[in-house]
Coordinates of C-alpha atoms and ligand atoms in Angstrom, one line a residue:
Chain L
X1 CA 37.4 -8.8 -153.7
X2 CA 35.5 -11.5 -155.1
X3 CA 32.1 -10.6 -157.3
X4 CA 29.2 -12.2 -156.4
X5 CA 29.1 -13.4 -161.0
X6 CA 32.7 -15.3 -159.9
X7 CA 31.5 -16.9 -157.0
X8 CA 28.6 -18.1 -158.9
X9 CA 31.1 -18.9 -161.8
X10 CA 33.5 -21.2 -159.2
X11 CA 30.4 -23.0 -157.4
X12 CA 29.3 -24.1 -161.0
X13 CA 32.8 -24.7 -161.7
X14 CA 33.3 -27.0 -159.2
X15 CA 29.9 -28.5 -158.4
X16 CA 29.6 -29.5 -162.4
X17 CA 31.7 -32.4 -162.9
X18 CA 28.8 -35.1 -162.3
X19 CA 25.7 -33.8 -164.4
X20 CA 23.7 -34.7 -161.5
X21 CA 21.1 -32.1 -161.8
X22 CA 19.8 -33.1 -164.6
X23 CA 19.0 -36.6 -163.6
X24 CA 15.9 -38.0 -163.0
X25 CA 16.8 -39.0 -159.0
X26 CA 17.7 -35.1 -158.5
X27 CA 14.5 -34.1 -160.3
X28 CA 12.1 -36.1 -158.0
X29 CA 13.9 -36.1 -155.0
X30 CA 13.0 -32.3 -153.7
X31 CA 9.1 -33.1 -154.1
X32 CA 9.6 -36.5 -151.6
X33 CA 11.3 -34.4 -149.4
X34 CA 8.9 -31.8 -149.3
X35 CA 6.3 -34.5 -148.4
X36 CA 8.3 -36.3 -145.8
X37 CA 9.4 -32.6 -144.3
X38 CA 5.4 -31.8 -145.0
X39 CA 4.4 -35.0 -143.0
X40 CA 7.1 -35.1 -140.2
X41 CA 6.3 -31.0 -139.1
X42 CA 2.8 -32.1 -138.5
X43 CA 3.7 -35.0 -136.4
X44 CA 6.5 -33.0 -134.1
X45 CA 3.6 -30.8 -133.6
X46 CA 1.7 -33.2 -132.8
X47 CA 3.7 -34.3 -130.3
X48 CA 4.9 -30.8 -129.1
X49 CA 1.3 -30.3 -128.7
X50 CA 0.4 -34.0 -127.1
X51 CA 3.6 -33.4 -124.9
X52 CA 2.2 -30.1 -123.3
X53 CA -1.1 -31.5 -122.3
X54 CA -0.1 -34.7 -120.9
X55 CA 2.2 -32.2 -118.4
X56 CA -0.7 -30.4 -117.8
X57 CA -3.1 -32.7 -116.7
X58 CA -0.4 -34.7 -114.9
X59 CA 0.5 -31.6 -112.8
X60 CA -3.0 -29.0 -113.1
X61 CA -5.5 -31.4 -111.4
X62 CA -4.4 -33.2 -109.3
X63 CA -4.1 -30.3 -106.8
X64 CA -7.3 -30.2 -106.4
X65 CA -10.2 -32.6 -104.3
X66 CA -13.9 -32.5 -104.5
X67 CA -16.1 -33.2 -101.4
X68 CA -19.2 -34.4 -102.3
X69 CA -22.2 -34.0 -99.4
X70 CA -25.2 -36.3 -99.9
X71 CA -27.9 -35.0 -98.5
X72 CA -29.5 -36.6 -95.5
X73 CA -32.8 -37.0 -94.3
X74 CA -33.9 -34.1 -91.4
X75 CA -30.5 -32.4 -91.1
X76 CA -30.0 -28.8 -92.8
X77 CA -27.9 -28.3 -95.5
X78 CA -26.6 -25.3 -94.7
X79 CA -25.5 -26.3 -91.1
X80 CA -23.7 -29.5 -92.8
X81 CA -22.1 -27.1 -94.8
X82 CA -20.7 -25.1 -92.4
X83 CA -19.4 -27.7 -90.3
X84 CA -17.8 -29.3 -93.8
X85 CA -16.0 -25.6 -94.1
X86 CA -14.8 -25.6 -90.6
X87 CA -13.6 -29.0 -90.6
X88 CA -11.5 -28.7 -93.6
X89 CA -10.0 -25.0 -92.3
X90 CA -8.5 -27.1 -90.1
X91 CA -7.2 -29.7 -91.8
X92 CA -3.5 -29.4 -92.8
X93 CA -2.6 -28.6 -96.4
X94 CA -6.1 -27.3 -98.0
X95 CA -5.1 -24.0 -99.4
X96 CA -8.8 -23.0 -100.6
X97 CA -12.3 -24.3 -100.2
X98 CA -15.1 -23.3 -102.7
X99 CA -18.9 -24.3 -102.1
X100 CA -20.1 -25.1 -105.7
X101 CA -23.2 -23.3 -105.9
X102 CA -26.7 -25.1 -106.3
X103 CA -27.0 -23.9 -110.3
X104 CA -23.8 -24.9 -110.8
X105 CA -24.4 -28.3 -109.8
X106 CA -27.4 -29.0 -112.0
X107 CA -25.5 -27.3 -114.8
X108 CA -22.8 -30.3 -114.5
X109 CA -26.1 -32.8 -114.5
X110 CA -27.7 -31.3 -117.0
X111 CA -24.4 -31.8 -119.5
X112 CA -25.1 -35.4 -119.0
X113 CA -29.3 -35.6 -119.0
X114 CA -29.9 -32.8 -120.9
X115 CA -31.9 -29.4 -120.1
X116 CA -34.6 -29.6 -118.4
X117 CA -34.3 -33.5 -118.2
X118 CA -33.0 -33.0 -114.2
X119 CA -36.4 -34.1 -111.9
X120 CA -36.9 -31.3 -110.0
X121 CA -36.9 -34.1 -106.7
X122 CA -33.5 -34.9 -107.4
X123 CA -31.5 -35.1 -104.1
X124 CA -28.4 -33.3 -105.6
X125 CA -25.2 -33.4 -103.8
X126 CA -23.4 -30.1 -102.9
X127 CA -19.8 -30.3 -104.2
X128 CA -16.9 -28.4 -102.6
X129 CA -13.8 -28.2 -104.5
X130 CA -10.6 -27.8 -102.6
X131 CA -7.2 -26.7 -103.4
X132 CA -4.5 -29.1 -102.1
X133 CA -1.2 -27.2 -100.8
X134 CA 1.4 -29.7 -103.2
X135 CA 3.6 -32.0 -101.5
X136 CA 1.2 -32.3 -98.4
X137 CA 0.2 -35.9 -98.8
X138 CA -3.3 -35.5 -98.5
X139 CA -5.5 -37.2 -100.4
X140 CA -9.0 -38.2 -101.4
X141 CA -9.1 -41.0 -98.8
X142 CA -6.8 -39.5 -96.1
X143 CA -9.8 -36.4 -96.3
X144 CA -12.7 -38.6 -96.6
X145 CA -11.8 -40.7 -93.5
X146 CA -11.1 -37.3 -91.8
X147 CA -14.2 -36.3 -92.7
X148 CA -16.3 -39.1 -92.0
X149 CA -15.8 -39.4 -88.3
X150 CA -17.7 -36.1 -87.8
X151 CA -20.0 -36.0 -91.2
X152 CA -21.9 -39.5 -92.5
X153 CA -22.8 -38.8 -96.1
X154 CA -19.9 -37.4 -97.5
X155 CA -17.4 -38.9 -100.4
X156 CA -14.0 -37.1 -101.7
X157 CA -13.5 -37.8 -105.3
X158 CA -10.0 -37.0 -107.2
X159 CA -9.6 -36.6 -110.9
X160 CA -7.0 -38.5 -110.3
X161 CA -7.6 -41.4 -112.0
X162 CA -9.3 -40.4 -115.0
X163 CA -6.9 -37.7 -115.6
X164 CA -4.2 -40.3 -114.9
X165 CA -5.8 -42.7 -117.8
X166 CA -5.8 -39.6 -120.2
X167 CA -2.7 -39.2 -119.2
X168 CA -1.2 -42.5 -120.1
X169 CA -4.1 -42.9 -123.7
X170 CA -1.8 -39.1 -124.4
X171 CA 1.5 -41.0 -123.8
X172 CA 0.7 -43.7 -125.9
X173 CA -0.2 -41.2 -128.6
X174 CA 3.1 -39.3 -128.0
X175 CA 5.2 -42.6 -128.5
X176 CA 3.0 -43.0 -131.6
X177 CA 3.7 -39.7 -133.5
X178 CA 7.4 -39.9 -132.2
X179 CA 7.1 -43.4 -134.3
X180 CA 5.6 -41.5 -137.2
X181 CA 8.6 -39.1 -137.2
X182 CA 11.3 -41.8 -136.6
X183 CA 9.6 -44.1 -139.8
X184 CA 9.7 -40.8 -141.8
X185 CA 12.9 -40.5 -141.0
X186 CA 13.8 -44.1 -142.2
X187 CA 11.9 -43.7 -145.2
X188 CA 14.3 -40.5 -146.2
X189 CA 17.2 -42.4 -145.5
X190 CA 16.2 -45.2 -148.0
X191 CA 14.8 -43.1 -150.3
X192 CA 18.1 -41.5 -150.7
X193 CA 20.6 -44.9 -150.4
X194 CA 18.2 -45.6 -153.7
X195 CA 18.5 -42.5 -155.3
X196 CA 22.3 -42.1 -154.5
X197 CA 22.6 -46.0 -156.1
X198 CA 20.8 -44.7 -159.2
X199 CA 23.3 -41.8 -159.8
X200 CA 25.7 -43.9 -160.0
X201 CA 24.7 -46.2 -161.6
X202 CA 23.6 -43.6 -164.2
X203 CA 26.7 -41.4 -164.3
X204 CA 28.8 -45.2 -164.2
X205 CA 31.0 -44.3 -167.2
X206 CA 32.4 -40.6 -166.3
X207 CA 32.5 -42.1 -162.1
X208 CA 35.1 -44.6 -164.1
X209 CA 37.2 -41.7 -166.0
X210 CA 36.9 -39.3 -162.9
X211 CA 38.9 -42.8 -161.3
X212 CA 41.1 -43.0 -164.2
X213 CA 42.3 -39.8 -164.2
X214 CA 43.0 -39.8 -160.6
X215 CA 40.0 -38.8 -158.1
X216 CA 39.4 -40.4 -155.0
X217 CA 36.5 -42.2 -153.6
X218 CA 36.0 -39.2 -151.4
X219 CA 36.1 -36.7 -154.2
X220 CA 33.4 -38.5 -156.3
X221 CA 31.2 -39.0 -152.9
X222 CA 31.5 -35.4 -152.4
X223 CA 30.0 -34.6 -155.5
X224 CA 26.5 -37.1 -154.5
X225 CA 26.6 -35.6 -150.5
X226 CA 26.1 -31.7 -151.9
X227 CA 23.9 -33.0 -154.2
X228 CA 21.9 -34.4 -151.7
X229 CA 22.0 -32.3 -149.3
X230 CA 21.1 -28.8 -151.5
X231 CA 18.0 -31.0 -153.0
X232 CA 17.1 -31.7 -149.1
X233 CA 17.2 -28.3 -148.2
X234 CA 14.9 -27.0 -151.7
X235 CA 12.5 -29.9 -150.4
X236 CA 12.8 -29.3 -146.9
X237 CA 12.0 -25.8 -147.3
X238 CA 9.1 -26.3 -149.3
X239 CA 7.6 -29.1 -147.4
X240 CA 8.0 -26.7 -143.6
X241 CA 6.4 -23.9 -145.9
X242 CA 3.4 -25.7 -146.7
X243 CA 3.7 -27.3 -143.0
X244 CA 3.4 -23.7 -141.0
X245 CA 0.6 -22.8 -143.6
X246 CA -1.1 -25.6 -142.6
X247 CA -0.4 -25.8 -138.7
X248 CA -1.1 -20.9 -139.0
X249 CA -4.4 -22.3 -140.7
X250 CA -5.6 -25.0 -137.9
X251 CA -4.6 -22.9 -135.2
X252 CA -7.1 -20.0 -136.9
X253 CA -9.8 -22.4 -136.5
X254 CA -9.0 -23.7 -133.3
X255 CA -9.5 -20.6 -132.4
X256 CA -12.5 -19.9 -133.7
X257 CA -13.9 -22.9 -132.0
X258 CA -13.1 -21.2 -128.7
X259 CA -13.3 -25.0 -126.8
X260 CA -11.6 -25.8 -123.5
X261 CA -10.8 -29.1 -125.2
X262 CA -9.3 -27.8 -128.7
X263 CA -5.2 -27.8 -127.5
X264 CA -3.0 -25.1 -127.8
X265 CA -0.5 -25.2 -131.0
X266 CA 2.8 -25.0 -129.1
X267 CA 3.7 -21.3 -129.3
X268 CA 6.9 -21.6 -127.4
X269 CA 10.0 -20.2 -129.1
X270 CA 11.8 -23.5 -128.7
X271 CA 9.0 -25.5 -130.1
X272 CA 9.1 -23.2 -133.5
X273 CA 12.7 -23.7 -133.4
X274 CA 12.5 -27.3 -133.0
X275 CA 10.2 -27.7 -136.1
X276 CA 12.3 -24.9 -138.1
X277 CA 14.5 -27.4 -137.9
X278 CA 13.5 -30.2 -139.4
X279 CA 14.3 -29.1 -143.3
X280 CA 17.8 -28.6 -142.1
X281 CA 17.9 -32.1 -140.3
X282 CA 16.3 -33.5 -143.1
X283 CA 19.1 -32.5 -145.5
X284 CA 22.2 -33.2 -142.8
X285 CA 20.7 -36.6 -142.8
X286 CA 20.7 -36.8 -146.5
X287 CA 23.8 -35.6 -146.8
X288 CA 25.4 -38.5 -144.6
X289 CA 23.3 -41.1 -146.0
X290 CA 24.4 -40.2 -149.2
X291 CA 28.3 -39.5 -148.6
X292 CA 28.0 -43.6 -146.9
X293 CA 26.2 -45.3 -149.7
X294 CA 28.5 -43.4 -152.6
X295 CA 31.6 -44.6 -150.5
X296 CA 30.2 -48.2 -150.3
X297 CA 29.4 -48.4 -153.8
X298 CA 32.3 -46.9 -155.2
X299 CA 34.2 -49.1 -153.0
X300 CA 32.8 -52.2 -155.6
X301 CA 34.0 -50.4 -158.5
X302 CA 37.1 -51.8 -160.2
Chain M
X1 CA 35.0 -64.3 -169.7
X2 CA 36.0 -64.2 -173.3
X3 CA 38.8 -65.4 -175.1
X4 CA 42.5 -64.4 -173.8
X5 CA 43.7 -61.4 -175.8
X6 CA 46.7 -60.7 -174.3
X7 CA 49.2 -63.8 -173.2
X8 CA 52.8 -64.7 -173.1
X9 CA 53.3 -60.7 -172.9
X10 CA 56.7 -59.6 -171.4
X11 CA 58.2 -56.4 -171.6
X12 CA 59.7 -53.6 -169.2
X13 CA 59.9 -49.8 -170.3
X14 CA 62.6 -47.8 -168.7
X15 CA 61.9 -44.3 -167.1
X16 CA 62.2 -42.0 -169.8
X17 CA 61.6 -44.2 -172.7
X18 CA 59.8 -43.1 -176.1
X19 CA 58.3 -46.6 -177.0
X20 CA 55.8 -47.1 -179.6
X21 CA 53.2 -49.9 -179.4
X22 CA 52.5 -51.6 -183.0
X23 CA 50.0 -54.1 -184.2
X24 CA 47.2 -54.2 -186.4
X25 CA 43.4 -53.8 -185.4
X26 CA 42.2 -55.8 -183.0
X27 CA 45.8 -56.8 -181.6
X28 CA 45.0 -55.8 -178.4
X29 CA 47.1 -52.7 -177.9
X30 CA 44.2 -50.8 -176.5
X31 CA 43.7 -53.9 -174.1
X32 CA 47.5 -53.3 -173.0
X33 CA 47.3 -49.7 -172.4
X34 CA 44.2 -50.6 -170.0
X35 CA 45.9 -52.9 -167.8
X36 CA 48.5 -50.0 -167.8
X37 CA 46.5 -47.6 -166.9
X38 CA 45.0 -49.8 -164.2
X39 CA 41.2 -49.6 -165.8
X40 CA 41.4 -53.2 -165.2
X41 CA 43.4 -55.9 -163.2
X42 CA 45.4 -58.9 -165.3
X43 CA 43.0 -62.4 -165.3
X44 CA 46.7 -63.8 -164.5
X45 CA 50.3 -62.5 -164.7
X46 CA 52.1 -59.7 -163.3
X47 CA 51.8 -56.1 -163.6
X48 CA 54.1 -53.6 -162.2
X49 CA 53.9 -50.4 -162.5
X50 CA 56.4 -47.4 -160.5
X51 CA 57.6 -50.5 -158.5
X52 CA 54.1 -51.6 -157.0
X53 CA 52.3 -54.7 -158.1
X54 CA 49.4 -53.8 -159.5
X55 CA 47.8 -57.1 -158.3
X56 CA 48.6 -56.5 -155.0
X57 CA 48.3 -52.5 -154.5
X58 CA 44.8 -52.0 -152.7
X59 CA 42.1 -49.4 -154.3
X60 CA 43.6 -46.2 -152.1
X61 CA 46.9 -47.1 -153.3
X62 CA 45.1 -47.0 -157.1
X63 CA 44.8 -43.3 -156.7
X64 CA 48.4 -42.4 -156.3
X65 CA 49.4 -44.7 -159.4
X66 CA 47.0 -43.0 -161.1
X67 CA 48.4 -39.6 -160.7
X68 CA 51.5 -40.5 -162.3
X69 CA 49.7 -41.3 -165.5
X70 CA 48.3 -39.1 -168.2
X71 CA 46.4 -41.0 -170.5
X72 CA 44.8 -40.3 -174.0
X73 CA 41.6 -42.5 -174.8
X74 CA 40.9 -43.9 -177.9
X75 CA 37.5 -42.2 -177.8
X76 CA 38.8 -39.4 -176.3
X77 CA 36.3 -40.1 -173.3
X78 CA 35.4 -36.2 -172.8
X79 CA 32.7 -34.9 -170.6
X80 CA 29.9 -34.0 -172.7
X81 CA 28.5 -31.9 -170.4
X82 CA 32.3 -29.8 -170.0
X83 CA 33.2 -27.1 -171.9
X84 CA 36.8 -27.7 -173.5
X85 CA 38.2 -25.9 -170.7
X86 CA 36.8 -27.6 -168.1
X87 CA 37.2 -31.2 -169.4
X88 CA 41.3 -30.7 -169.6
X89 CA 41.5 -29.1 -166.0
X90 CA 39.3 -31.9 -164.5
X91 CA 42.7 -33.7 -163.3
X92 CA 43.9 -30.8 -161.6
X93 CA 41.0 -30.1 -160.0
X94 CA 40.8 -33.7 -158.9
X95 CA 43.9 -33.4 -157.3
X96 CA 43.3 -30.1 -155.7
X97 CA 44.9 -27.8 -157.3
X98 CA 44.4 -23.9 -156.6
X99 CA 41.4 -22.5 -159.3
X100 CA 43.9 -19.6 -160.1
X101 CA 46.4 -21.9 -161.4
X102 CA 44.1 -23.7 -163.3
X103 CA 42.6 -20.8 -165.5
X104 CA 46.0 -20.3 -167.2
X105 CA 47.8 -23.1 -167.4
X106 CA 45.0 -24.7 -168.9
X107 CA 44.2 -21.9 -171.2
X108 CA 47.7 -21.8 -172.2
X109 CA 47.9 -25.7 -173.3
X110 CA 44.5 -25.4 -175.5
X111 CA 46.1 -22.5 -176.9
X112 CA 49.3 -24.6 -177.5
X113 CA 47.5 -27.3 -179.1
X114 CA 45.4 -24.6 -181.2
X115 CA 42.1 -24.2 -180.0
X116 CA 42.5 -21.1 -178.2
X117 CA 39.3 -20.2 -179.9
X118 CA 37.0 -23.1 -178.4
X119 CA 38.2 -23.1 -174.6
X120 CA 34.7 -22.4 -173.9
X121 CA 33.1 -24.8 -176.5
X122 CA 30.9 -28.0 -175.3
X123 CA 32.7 -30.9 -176.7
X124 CA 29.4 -31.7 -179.3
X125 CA 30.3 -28.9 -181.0
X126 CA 34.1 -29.5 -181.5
X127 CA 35.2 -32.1 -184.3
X128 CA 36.8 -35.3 -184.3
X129 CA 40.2 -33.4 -184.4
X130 CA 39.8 -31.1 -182.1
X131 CA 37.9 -33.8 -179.7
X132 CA 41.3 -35.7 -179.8
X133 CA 43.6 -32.3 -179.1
X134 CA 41.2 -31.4 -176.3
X135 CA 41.8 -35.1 -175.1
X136 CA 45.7 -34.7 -175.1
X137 CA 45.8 -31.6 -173.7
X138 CA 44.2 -33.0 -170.9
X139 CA 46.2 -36.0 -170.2
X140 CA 49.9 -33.8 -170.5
X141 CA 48.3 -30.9 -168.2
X142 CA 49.5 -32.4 -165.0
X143 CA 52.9 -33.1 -166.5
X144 CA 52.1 -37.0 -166.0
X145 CA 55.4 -39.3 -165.3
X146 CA 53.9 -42.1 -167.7
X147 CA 51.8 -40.6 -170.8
X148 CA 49.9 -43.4 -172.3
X149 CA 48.2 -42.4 -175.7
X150 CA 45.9 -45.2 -177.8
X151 CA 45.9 -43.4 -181.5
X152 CA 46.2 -39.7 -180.2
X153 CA 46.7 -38.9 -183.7
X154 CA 44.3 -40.6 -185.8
X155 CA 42.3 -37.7 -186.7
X156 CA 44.9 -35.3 -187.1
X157 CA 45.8 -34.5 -190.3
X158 CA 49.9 -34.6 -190.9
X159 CA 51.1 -31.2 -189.8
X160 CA 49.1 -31.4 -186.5
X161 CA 50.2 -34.7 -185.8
X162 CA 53.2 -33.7 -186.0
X163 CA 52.7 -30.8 -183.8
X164 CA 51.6 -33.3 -181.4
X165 CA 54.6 -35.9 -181.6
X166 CA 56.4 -33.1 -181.2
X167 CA 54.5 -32.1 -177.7
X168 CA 54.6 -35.8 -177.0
X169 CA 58.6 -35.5 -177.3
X170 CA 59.1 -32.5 -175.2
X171 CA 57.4 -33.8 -172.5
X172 CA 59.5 -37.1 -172.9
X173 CA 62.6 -34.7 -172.7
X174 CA 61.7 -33.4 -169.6
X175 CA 60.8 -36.7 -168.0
X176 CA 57.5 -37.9 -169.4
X177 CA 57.7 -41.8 -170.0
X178 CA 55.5 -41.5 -173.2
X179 CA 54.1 -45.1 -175.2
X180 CA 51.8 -44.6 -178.2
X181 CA 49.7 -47.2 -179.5
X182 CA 49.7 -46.7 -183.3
X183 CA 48.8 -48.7 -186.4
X184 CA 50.0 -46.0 -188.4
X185 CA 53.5 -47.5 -189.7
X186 CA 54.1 -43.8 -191.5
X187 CA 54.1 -42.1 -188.3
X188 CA 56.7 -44.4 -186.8
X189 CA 58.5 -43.7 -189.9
X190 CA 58.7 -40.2 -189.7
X191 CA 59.4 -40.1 -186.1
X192 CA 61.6 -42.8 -185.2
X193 CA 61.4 -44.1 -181.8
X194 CA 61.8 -47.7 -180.2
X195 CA 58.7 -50.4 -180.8
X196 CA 57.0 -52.7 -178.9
X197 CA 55.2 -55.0 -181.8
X198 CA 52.2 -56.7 -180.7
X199 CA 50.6 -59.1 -182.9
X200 CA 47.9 -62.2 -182.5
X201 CA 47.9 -61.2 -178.6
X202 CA 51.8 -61.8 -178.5
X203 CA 54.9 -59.6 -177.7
X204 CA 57.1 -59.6 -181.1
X205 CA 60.0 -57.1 -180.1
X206 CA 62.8 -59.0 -178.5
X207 CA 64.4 -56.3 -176.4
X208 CA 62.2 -56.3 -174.0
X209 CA 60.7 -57.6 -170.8
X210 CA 59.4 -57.1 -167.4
X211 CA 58.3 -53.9 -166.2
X212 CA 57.0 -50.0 -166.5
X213 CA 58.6 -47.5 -164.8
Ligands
ADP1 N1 36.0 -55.3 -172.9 C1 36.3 -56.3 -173.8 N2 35.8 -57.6 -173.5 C2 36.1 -58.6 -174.4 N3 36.8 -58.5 -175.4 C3 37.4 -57.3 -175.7 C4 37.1 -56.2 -174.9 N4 37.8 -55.1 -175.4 C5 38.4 -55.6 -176.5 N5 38.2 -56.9 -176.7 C6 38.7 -57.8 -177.7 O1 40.1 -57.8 -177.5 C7 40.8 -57.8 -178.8 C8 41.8 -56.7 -178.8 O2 41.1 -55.5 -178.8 P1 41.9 -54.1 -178.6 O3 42.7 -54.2 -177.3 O4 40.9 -53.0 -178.7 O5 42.9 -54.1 -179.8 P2 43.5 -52.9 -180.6 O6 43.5 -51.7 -179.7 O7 44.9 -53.4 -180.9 O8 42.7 -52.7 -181.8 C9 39.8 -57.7 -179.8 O9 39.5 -59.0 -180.4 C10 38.5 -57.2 -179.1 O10 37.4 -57.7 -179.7
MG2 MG1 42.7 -49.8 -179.9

């Protein structure tokens, strides 16, 4: 049985032979990580969160068509109506039909004139929203000219096209923060080629004994690689620490806001694994960048 | 590069030799030993060492060469930052060896060489002497087929210089290829082994040449 003071004792053993924790690279290396880990959490969730909505508003609304009935001179509204409602329970892949009431209507104007700005002379058109069954093929202009044999005056509108340009603009800002997180990336990587050069070039003289007296390349690289990666994972840790503080503390007021618009902080279990993992990612990668550039610089030694 | 400090430099040292290299300061007899110990590879000439050119042997190759050679610095070259214990099993560890057999053997050696009281002491707090028996011990632990010392006694006083000729000749008995640089003519004196002479850069001893090992 081994005692947890022994296992300490060995680790220290073994780990000690390069004095690389008291060097000035291993000293400011853990608060650079914590920022890049700090700064790369945020934009994941950015993405996760970016990711979510573009799906929604790809797949939610497109389902769904709005009639628009003008009104026309002499005729009721009310019997144009009904005819609309029978026509489309007949048409072939409308799941639902709901007349948008009168009040509702103005409400939607009124968003865009402000209260009580709406003339109360206004021909308003009545809107009908429609569920489309999916995969039925019908669209906005295969209704309309439906429609328009039996009905003058009426327009289908899909949100098609909007939602498809807030769509793409969501896309584009996906592919941006993915950039963000890929850059970060890079800048870890060099970050750690430099401080790994540093080392040893600091610890030169006992990387030349450690030679002399028979250690491999591979040995001496080992020695940089756990470096690196223990002072990844303290940074890494601290930076995802401050990063869910930060992400618990938006999502508090996004709720208070209580918006349609403000987006949902990816609650998934996947997407909290996904970010979880970025410390340990963070130090894997520092780990390997640093085992590569000790090899290629020991490799110039004599 | 500076001047040459080594040239026209033949010899050969048999396995099993006791040799003693001689010259004043400055001679270049810690140059020698580092071309030996392959810190650095010869401007020109030819260097073999366990039958592989050192010129031609590639840096992997290095390692193994280096294994077969214990070697005592000048300036002792410990690890500041290792206690005593630590800085004489570093070439064990290097080469893998199991933590269990480390503990003793090494503690048995610095209690050999008398500091069974400072196994645990940082080398800052040890003295010139012991710096140098710390330094030995490490370069015999591994039981080295070539021991190359550069003045492993110069801040010994008599009787543990003797103590550590004495080391340096039971090793040699059991198969330790041992060659001590030394400008200290009484110590050749008192323990008389063969002598490889170096002076102005120049090989002086005529019963030699060609190779190590
Ligand atoms: N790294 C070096 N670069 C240039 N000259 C050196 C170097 N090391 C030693 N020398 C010179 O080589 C000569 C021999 O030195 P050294 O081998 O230390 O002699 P010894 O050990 O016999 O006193 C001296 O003149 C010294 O100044
Ligand atoms: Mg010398």
């Amino acid at each position: 049985m081994i005692w947890p003071e022994e296992w300490a004792d060995m680790a220290r053993r073994t780990s000690a032979v390069l004095p690389l924790g008291r060097d000035a690279p291993s000293r400011f290396l853990p608060w650079v990580f914590a920022l890049m880990v700090y700064l790369a959490v945020l934009a994941l969730t950015g993405v996760l969160i970016l990711h979510s909505a573009v799906e929604r508003w790809q797949r939610g609304e497109v389902g769904t068509l709005t009639v628009q009935l003008m009104p026309v001179e002499g005729e009721s509204e009310a019997a144009r109506l009904a005819l609309v409602q029978n026509l489309l329970g007949e048409i072939e892949g409308v799941l639902d039909i709901r007349v948008v009431s009168q009040s509702e209507s103005l409400d939607l104007i009124e968003r865009w004139l402000g209260a009580g700005n709406v003339p109360n002379d206004l021909p308003l058109p009545r809107l009908i929203d429609i569920d489309v069954a999916p995969g039925s093929g019908l669209t906005a202009d295969s209704l309309a000219l439906n429609l328009k044999a039996s009905l003058p005056g009426v327009s289908v509108d899909d949100a098609k096209e909007w939602l498809d340009r807030l769509a793409d603009f969501g896309r584009s800002l996906e592919l941006l923060a993915l950039a963000v997180v890929v850059l970060i990336g890079l800048a870890a990587v060099a970050t750690v080629i430099f401080t790994t050069r540093m080392g040893i070039s600091i610890h030169r003289n006992v990387i030349e004994l450690l030679h002399l007296i028979g250690a491999r390349d591979g040995y001496v690289a080992a020695q940089f690689q756990r470096q690196a990666m223990m002072l990844g994972l303290r940074g890494g840790v601290l930076g995802i620490v401050f990063a869910l503080a930060t992400l618990y503390g938006l999502r508090h007021v996004a709720s208070r806001l209580d918006t349609p618009l403000a987006p949902d902080i990816p609650v998934a279990h996947w997407a909290w694994a996904l970010l979880a993992a970025v410390p340990v990612v963070t130090s894997l990668i520092a780990m390997i960048t640093a085992r590569i550039t000790a090899l290629r610089e020991l490799a110039k030694m004599p | 590069m500076g001047p040459e400090v080594l040239h026209d430099v033949t010899f050969e040292i048999n396995p099993g030799e006791f040799r003693y290299l001689v010259g004043p300061s400055g001679a270049g007899k810690t140059s020698l030993l580092r071309l030996m110990y392959l810190a650095m590879r010869p401007s020109r000439g030819l260097i073999s060492m366990f039958g592989s050119d050192v010129m031609m042997a590639r840096r992997k190759e290095l390692v193994a060469l280096r294994r077969k050679i214990g070697v005592v610095f000048q300036d002792y070259r410990l690890l500041n930052h290792l206690s005593a214990l630590d800085n004489v099993a570093l070439p064990l560890r290097v080469a893998g060896a199991k933590e269990a057999e480390i503990q003793t053997h090494v503690s048995e050696l610095l209690a050999w060489v008398g500091l069974a009281d400072h196994i645990h002491a940082l080398p800052e707090s040890l003295s010139g002497g012991q710096k140098q028996r710390v330094a030995i011990a490490r370069a015999v632990i591994t039981r080295p087929r070539l021991l190359l010392a550069d003045e492993p006694t110069g801040n010994l006083d008599e009787v543990l210089g003797q103590r550590l000729i004495r080391l340096f000749e039971e090793l040699n008995k059991i198969g330790t290829t041992v060659v001590i640089a030394t400008h200290n003519q009484n110590l050749v004196a008192r323990n008389p082994h063969p002598v490889l002479a170096l002076g102005s850069g120049e090989i002086h001893a005529d019963d030699l040449a060609g190779r190590v090992g």
